[in-house]
Short mmCIF file of C-alpha atoms and ligand atoms in Angstrom, two decimals:
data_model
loop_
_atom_site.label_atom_id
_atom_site.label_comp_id
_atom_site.label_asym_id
_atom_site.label_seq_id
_atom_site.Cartn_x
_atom_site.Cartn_y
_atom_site.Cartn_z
CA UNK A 19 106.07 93.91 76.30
CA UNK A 20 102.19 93.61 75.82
CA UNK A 21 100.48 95.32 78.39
CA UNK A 22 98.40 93.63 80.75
CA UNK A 23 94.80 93.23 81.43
CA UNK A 24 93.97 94.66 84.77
CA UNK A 25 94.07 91.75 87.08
CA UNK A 26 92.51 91.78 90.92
CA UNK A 27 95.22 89.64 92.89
CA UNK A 28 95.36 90.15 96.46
CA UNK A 29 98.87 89.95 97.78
CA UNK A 30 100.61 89.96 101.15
CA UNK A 31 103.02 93.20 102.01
CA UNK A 32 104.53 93.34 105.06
CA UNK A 33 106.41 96.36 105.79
CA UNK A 34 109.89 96.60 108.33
CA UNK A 35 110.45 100.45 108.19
CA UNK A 36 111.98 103.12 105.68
CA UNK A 37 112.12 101.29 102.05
CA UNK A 38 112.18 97.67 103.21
CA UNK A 39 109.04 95.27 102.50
CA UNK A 40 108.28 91.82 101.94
CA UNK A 41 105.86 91.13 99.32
CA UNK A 42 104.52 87.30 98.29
CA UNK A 43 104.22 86.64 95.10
CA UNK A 44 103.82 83.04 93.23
CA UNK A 45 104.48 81.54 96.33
CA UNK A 46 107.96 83.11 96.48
CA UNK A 47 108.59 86.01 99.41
CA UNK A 48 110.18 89.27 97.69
CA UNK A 49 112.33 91.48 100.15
CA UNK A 50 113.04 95.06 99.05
CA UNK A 51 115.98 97.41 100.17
CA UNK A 52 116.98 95.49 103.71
CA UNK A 53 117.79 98.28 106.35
CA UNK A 54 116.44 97.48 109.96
CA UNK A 55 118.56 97.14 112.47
CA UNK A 56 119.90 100.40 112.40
CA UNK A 57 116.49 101.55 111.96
CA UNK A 58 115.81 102.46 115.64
CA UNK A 59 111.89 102.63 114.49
CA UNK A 60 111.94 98.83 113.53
CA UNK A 61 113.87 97.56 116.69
CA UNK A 62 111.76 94.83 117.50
CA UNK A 63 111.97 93.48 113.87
CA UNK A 64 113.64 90.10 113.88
CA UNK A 65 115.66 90.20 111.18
CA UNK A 66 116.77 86.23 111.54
CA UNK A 67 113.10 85.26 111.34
CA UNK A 68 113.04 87.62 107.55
CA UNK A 69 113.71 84.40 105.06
CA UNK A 70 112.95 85.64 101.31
CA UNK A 71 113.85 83.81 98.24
CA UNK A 72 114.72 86.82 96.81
CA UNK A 73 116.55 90.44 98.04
CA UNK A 74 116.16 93.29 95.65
CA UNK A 75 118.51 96.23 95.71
CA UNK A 76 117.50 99.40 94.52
CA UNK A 77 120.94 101.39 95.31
CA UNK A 78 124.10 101.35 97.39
CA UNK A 79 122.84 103.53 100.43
CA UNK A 80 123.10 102.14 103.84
CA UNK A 81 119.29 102.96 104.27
CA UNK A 82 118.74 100.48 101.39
CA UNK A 83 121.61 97.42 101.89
CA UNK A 84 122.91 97.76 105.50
CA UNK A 85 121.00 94.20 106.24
CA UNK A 86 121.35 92.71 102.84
CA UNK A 87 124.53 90.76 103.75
CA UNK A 88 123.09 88.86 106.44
CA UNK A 89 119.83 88.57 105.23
CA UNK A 90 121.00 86.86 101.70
CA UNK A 91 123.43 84.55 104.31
CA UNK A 92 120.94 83.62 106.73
CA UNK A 93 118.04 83.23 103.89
CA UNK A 94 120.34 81.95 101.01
CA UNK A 95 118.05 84.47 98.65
CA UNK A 96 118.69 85.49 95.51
CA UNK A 97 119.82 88.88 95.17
CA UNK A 98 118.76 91.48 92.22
CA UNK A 99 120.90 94.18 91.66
CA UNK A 100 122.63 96.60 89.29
CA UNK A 101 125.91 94.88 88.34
CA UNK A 102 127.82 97.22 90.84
CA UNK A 103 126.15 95.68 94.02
CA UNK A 104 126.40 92.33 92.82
CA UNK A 105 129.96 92.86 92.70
CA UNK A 106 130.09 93.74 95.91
CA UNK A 107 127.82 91.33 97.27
CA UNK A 108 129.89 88.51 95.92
CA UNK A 109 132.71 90.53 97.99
CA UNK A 110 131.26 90.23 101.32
CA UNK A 111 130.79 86.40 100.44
CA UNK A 112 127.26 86.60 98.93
CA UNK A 113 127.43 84.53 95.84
CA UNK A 114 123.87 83.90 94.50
CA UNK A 115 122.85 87.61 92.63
CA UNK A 116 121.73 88.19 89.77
CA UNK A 117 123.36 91.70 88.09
CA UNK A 118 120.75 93.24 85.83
CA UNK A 119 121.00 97.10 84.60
CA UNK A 120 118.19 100.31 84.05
CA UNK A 121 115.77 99.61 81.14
CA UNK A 122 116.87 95.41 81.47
CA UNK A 123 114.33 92.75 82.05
CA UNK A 124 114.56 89.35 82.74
CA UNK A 125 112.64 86.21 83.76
CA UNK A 126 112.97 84.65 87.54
CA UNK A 127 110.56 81.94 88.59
CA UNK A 128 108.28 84.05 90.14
CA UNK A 129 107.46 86.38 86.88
CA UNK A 130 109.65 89.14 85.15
CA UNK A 131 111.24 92.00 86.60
CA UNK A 132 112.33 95.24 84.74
CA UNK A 133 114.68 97.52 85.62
CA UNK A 134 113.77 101.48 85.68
CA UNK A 135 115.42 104.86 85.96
CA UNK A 136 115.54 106.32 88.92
CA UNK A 137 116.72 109.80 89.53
CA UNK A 138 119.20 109.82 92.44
CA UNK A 139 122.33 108.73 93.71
CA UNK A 140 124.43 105.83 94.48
CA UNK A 141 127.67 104.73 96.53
CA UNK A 142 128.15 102.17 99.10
CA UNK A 143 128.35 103.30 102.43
CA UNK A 144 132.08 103.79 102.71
CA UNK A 145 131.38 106.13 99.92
CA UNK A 146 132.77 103.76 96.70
CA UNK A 147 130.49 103.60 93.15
CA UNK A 148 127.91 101.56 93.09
CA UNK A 149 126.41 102.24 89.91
CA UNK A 150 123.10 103.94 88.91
CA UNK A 151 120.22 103.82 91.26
CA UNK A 152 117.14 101.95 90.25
CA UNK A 153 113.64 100.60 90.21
CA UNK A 154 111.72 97.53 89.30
CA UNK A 155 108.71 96.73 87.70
CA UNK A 156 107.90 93.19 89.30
CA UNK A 157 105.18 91.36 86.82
CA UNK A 158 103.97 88.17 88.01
CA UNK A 159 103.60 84.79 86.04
CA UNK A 160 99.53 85.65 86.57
CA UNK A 161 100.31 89.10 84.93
CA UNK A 162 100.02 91.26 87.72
CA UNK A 163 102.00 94.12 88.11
CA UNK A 164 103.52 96.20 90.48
CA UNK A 165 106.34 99.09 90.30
CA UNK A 166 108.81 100.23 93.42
CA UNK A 167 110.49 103.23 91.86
CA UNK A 168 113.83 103.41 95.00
CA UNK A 169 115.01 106.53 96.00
CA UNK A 170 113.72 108.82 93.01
CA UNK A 171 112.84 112.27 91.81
CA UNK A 172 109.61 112.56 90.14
CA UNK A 173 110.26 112.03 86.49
CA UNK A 174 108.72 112.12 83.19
CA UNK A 175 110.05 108.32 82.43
CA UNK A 176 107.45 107.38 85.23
CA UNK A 177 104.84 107.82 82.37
CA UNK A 178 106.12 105.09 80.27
CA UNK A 179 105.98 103.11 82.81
CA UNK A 180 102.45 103.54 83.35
CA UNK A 181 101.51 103.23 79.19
CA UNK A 182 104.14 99.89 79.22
CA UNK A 183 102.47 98.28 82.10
CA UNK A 184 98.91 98.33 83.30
CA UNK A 185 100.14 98.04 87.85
CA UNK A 186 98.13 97.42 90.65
CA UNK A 187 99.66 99.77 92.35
CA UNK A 188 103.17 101.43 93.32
CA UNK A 189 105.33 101.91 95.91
CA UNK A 190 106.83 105.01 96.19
CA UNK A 191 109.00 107.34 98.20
CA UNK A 192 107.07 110.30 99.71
CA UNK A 193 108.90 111.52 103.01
CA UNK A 194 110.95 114.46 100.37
CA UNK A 195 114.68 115.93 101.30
CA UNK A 196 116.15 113.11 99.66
CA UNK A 197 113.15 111.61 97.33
CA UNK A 198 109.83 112.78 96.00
CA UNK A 199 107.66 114.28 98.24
CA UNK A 200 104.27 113.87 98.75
CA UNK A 201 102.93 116.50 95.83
CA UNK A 202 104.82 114.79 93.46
CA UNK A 203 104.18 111.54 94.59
CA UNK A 204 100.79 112.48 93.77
CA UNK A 205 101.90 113.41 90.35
CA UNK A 206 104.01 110.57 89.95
CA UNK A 207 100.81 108.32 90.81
CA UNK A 208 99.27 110.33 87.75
CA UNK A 209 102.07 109.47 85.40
CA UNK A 210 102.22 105.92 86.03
CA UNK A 211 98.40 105.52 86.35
CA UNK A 212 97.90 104.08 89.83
CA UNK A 213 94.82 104.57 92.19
CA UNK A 214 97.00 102.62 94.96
CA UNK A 215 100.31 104.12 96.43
CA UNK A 216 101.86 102.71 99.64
CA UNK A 217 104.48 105.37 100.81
CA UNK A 218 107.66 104.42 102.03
CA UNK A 219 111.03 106.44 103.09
CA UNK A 220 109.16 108.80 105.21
CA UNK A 221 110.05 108.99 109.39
CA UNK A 222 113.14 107.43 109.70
CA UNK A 223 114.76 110.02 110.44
CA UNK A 224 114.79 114.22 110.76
CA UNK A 225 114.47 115.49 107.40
CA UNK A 226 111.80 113.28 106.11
CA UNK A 227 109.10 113.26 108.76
CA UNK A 228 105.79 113.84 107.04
CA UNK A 229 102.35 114.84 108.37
CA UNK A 230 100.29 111.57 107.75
CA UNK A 231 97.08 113.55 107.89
CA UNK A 232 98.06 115.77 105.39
CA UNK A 233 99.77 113.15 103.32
CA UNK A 234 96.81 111.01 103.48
CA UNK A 235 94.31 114.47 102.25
CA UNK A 236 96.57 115.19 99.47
CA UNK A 237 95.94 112.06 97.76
CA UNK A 238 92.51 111.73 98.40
CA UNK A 239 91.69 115.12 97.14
CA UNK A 240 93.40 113.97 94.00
CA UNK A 241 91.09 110.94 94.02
CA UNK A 242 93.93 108.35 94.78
CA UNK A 243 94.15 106.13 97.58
CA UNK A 244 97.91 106.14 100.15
CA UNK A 245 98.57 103.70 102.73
CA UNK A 246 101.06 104.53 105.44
CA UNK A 247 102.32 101.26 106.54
CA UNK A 248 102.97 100.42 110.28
CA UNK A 249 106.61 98.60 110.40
CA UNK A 250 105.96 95.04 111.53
CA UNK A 251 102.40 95.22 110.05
CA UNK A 252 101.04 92.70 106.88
CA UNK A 253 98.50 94.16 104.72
CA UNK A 254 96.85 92.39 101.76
CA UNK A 255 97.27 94.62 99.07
NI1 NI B 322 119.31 106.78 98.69
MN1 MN B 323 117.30 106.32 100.90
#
């Protein structure tokens, strides 16, 4: 894929707690990673008033699909997956998905989206396969791109991501334990050549509660800019 020119698009996010955001794009709304109401941070999210067109999946954890399900029913989006989830999608009676596997890329209305490596794990959450964990490289139709690594390690594929695509910015996981934390977020930021990194997984629970003041130093000592977003809150990004 060519890379892109650097575009300025402003776009909508809107962010519902741990790794689940909305973001607008070509007029169509993009969900991410649907976990909210057992998200006792984001209890007074709606979820029947969340309508994308589309649900991405980055992995099987409950933190990442325990709303999916109803969300795809009530909304009727499509949902993006590895082929594991869309599997079991179609078994709890969600039939529009779309299976797609790491390093894969394929056009949707909206723009392209490209499947990346992340480094983690993956099972549903009574504990069956559901295939390798991933990311996505969203690219609009007006050539804007931005990344959303899922639950990941910092790696060294990150940087081919950043020379194969010239993003706006990334969203990334930064409360550590299970992810990145925020050092090599920070690094991670480096590799894929971002100035703009919007944290997510961080607070939900025990072992990834983060000091936002620190958080928010570390990146700007490294001359890069992190938003912490409030659940329930829209930014334009
Ligand atoms: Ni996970
Ligand atoms: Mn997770």
């Amino acid at each position: 894929m060519q890379r892109n020119k650097k575009i300025k698009v402003m776009r909508q996010f809107t962010y519902f707690g741990h790794s689940c955001f909305m973001i607008e794009i070509a007029s169509k709304k993009l969900l991410f990673d649907p976990f909210i109401t057992p998200n006792e941070l984001a209890k007074n999210i709606d979820i029947t008033s969340i309508r994308p067109d589309y649900i991405f999946i980055s992995h099987g954890h409950e933190d990442h699909i325990a709303d999916a399900v109803t969300i795809a029913k009530n909304s009727g989006a499509k949902c993006i997956s590895n082929y594991e989830i869309f599997v079991w999608l179609q078994k709890n009676g969600v039939e529009n998905g779309h299976p797609m596997n790491t390093g894969g890329q394929w056009a949707f209305d909206f723009g392209k989206v490209k499947c990346t490596e992340a480094v983690h794990s993956s099972s549903f959450p009574d504990g069956t396969y559901a295939g390798n964990p991933m990311g996505f490289v969203i690219t609009s139709n007006d050539g804007d791109s931005f990344y959303y690594s899922g639950d990941t390690a910092l790696t060294l594929n990150m940087q081919l991501t950043g020379e194969e695509f010239s993003l706006s910015f990334a969203v990334l996981p930064i409360g550590d334990n299970f992810t990145m934390g925020i050092e090599d977020a920070v690094k991670a930021a480096k590799l894929l050549k971002v100035k703009k990194v919007i944290g997510v997984h961080f607070d939900t629970f025990g072992f990834i509660k983060i000091d936002h003041q620190a958080a928010l130093e570390k990146f700007k000592a490294a001359g890069l800019e992190l938003l912490l977003p409030e659940i329930g809150k829209s930014y334009q990004i």
